[in-house]
Short mmCIF file of C-alpha atoms in Angstrom, two decimals:
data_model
loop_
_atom_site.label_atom_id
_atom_site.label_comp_id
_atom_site.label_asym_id
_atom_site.label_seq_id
_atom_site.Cartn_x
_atom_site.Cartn_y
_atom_site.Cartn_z
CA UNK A 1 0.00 0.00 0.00
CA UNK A 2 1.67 3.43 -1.04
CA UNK A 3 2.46 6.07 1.25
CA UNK A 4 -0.49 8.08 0.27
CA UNK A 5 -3.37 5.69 0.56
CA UNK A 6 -2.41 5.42 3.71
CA UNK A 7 -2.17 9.07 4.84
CA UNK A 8 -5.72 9.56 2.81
CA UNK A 9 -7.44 12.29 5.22
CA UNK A 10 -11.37 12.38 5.50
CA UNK A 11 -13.27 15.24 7.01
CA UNK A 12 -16.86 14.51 7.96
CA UNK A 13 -18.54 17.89 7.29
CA UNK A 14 -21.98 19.11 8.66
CA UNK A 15 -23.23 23.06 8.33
CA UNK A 16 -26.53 24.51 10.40
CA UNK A 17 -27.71 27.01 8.51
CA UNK A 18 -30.78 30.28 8.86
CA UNK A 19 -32.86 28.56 6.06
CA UNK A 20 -32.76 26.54 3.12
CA UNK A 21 -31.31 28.48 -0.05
CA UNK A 22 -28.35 30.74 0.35
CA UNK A 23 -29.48 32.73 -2.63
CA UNK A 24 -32.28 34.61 -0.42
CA UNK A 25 -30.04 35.22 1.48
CA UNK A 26 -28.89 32.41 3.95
CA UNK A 27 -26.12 31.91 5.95
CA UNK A 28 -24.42 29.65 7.95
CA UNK A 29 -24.20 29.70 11.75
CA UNK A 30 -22.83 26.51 12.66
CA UNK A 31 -19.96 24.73 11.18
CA UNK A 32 -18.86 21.35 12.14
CA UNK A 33 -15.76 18.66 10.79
CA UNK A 34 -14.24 15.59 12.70
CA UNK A 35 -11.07 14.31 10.54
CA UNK A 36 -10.44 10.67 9.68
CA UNK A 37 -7.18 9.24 8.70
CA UNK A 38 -7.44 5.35 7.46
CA UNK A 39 -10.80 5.30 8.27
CA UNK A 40 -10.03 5.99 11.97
CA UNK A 41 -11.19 9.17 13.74
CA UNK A 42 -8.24 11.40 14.75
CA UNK A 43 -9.73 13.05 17.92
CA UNK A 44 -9.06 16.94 14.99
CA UNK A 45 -12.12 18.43 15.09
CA UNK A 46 -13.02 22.17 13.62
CA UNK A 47 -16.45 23.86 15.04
CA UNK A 48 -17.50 27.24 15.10
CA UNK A 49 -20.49 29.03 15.74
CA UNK A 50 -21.05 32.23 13.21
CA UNK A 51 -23.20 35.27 13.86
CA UNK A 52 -25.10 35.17 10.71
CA UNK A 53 -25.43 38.69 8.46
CA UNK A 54 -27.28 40.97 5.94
CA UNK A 55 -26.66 44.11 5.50
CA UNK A 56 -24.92 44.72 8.01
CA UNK A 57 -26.69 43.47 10.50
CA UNK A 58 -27.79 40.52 12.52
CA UNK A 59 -29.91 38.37 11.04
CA UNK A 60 -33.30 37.02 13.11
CA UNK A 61 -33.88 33.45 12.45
CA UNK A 62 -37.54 31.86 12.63
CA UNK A 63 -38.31 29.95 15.45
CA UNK A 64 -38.98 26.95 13.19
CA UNK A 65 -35.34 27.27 12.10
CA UNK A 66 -34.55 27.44 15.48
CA UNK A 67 -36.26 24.27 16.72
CA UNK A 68 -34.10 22.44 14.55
CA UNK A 69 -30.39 23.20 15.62
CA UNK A 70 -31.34 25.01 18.79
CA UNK A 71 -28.92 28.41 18.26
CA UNK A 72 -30.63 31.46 19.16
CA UNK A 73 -30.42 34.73 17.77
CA UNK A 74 -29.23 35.77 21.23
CA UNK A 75 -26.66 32.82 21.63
CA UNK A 76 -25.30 33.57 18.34
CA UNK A 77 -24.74 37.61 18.46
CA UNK A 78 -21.37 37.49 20.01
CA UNK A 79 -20.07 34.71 17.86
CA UNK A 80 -17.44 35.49 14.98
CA UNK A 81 -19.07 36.27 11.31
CA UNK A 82 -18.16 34.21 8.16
CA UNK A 83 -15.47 36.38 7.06
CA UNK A 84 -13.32 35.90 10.46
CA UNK A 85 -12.98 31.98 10.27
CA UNK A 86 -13.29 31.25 6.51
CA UNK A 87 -9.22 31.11 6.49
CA UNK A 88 -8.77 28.97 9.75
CA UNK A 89 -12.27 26.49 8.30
CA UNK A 90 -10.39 26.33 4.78
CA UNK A 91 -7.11 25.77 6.19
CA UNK A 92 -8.36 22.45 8.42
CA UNK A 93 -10.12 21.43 5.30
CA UNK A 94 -8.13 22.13 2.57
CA UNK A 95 -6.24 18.46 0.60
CA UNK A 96 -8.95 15.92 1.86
CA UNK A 97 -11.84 14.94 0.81
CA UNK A 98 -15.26 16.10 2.20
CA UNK A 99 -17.39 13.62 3.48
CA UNK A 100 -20.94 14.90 3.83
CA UNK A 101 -24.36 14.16 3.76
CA UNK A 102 -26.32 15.67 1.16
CA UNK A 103 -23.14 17.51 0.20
CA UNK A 104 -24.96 19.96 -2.73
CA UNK A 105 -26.81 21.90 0.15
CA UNK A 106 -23.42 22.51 2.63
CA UNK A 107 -21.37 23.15 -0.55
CA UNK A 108 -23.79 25.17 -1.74
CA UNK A 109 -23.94 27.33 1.17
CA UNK A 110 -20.07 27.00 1.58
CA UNK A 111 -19.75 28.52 -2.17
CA UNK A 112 -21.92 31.15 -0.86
CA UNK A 113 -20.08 32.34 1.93
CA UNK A 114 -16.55 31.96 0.09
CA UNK A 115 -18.12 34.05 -3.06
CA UNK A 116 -18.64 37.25 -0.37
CA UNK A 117 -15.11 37.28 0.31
CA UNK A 118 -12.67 38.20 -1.97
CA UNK A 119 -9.80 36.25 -2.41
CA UNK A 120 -11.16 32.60 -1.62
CA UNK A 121 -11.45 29.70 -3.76
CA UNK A 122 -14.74 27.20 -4.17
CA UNK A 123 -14.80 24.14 -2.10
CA UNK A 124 -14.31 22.44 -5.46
CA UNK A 125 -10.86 23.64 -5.59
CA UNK A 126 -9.91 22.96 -2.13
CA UNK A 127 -10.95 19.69 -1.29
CA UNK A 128 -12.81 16.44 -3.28
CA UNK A 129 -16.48 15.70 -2.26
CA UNK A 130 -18.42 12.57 -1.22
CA UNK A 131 -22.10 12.59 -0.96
CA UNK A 132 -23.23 9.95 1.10
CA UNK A 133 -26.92 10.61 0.11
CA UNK A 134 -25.85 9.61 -3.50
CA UNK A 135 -23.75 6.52 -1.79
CA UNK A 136 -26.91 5.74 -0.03
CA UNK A 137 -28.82 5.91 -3.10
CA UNK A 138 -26.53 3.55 -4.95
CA UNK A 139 -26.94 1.50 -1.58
CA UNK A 140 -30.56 1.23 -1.44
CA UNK A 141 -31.91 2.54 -4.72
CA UNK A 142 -33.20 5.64 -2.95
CA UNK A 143 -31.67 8.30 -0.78
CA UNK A 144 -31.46 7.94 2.74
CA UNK A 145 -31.36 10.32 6.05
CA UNK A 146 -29.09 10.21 8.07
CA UNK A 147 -31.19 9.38 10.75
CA UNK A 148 -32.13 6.48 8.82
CA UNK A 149 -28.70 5.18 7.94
CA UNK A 150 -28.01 5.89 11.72
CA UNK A 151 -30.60 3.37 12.63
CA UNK A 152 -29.63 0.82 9.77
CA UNK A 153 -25.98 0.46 10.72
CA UNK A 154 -26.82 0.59 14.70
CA UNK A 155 -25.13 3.76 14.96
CA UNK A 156 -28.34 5.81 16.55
CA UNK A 157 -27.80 5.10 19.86
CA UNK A 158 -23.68 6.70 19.83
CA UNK A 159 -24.94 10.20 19.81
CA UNK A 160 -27.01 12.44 21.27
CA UNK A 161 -29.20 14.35 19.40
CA UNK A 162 -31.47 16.46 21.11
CA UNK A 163 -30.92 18.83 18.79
CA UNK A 164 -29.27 18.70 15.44
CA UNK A 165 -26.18 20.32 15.96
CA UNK A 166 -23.13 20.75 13.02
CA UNK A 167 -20.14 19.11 14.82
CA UNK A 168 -23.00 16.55 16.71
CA UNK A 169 -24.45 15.44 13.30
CA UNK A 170 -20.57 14.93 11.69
CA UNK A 171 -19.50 12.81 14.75
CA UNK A 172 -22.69 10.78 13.74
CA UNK A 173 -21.90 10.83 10.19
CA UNK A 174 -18.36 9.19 10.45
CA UNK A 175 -19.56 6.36 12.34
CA UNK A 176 -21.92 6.05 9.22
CA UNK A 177 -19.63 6.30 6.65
CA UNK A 178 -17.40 3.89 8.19
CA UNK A 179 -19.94 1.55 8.04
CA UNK A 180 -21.34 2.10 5.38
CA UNK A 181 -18.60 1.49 3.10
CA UNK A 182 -16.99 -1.44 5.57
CA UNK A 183 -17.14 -3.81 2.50
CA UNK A 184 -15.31 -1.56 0.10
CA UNK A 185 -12.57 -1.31 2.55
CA UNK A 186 -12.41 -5.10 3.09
CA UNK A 187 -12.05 -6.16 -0.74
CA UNK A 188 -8.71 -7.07 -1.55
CA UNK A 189 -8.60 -6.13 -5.54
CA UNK A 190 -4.88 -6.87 -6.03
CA UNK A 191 -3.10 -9.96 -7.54
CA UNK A 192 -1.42 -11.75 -5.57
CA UNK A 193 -0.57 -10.75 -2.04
CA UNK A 194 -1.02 -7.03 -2.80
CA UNK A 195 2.04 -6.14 -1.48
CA UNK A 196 4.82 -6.76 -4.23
CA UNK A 197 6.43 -3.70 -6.08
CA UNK A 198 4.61 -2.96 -9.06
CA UNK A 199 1.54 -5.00 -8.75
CA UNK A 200 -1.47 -3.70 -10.64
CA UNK A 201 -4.63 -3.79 -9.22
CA UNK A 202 -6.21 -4.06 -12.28
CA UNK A 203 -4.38 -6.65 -13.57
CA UNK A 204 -5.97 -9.48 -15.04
CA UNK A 205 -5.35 -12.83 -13.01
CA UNK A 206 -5.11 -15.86 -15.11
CA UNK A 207 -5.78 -19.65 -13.18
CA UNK A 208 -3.26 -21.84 -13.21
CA UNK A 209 -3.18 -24.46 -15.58
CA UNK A 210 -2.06 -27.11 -13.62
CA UNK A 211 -4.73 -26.51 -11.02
CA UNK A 212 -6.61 -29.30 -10.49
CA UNK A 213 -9.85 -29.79 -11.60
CA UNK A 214 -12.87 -28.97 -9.92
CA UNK A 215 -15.63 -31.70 -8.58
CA UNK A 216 -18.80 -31.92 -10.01
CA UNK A 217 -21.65 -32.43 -7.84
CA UNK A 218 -24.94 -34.35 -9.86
CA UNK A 219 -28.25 -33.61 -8.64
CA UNK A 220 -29.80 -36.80 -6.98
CA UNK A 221 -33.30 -38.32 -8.52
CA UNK A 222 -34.99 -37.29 -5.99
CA UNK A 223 -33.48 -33.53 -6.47
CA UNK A 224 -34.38 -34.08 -10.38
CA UNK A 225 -38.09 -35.17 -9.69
CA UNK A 226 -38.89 -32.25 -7.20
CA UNK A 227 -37.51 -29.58 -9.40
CA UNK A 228 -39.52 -31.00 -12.53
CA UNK A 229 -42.25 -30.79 -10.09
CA UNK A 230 -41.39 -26.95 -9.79
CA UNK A 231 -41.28 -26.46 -13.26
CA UNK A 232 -44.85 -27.66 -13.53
CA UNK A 233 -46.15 -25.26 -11.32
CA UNK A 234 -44.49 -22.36 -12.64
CA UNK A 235 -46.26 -23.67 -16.03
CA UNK A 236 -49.57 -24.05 -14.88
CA UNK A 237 -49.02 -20.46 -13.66
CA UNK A 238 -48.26 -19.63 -17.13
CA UNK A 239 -44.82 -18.65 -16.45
CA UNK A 240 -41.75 -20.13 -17.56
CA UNK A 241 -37.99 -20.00 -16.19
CA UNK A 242 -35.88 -17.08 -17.29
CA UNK A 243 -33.31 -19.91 -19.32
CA UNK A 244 -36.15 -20.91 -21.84
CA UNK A 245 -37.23 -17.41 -22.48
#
């Protein structure tokens, strides 16, 4: 395994934001990442808590907005605004790849917030992005929440969420992830051992041809009578098996 698959750095990225679409205006007031190295949590985290703005002033979140993440309008007015953590946030994040849930609606806000400041890249230039809501998809043929996936994998219970907080939900979303995509992790795709200089994962591997031969196991009569049997129900049903279509 090279040197850089092993140092491959995750961040597990969740935002809390005033409302749903940035471009009426937006913002984000909670920013959470926990950092993975081989798939292990690092104890790294980044949070902050931003005072969100327009027009130069404070903005007053609904209470519905509220009831989901929990952060006040009060709580949040002496907190730092965008502009005085972007560097520090892009600095922990910048060279890995993003791991988020739903990851058009944080980078979207993200791209937001960067675009106000002059100077800073996209998140597309800083970092790579993983959706798990598209890996879910793929999973399960339909995206997933993450309170969902939480229950699916047994995760639920390793958090509390009371409310829905940005570093709480990205804690919750590593131990997701990890599971997740457990079996990707355990495939072994190389030839041979997968350790020899120059071996090419996608090599083709070729059997031996000296190997020996492999048994062949008959079914027994009464095996042969009972799926004939089958057969002639699926018949009388007026269906047929997928070999004779």
């Amino acid at each position: 395994m090279s040197e850089e698959l092993q140092e491959h750095r995750l961040i597990i990225l969740d935002t809390e934001t005033t409302g749903i679409n940035p471009r009426e205006g937006h913002r984000i007031v909670e920013i959470g990442c926990v950092e993975m190295i081989n798939r292990q949590l690092t104890g790294r985290t980044y949070h902050a808590y931003i005072k969100p703005m327009q027009n130069g002033m404070q903005m007053v979140m609904e209470q519905e907005v509220i009831n989901i993440h929990g952060l006040t309008d009060e709580f949040l007015r002496d907190k730092p605004q965008f502009n005085q953590v972007a560097r520090e946030f892009i600095d922990f994040i910048k060279g890995a790849e993003l791991v988020i849930h739903n990851a058009k609606f944080d980078v979207g806000f993200m791209n937001h917030e960067f675009s106000m400041i002059n100077g800073l890249p996209m998140t597309e230039e800083i970092c790579t992005i993983t959706d798990t809501l598209q890996v879910a998809k793929d999973e399960f043929g339909s995206p997933k929440t993450l309170d969902y996936l939480a229950r699916f994998y047994k995760v639920d219970k390793l958090i509390d969420r009371t409310y829905h907080g940005a570093l709480i939900d990205a804690q919750l979303l590593a131990f997701v992830y990890v599971e997740m995509t457990r079996k990707q992790s355990a495939l072994d795709l190389t030839a041979g051992d997968g350790h020899k200089e120059g071996t090419d994962a996608n090599a083709i591997r070729r059997l031996d041809e000296v190997r020996s031969k492999l048994k062949v196991i008959y079914a027994t009569a009464d095996e042969e009578i009972a799926h004939q049997k089958r057969l002639a129900i699926l018949a009388e049903k007026g269906s047929e098996p997928l070999w004779q279509n």
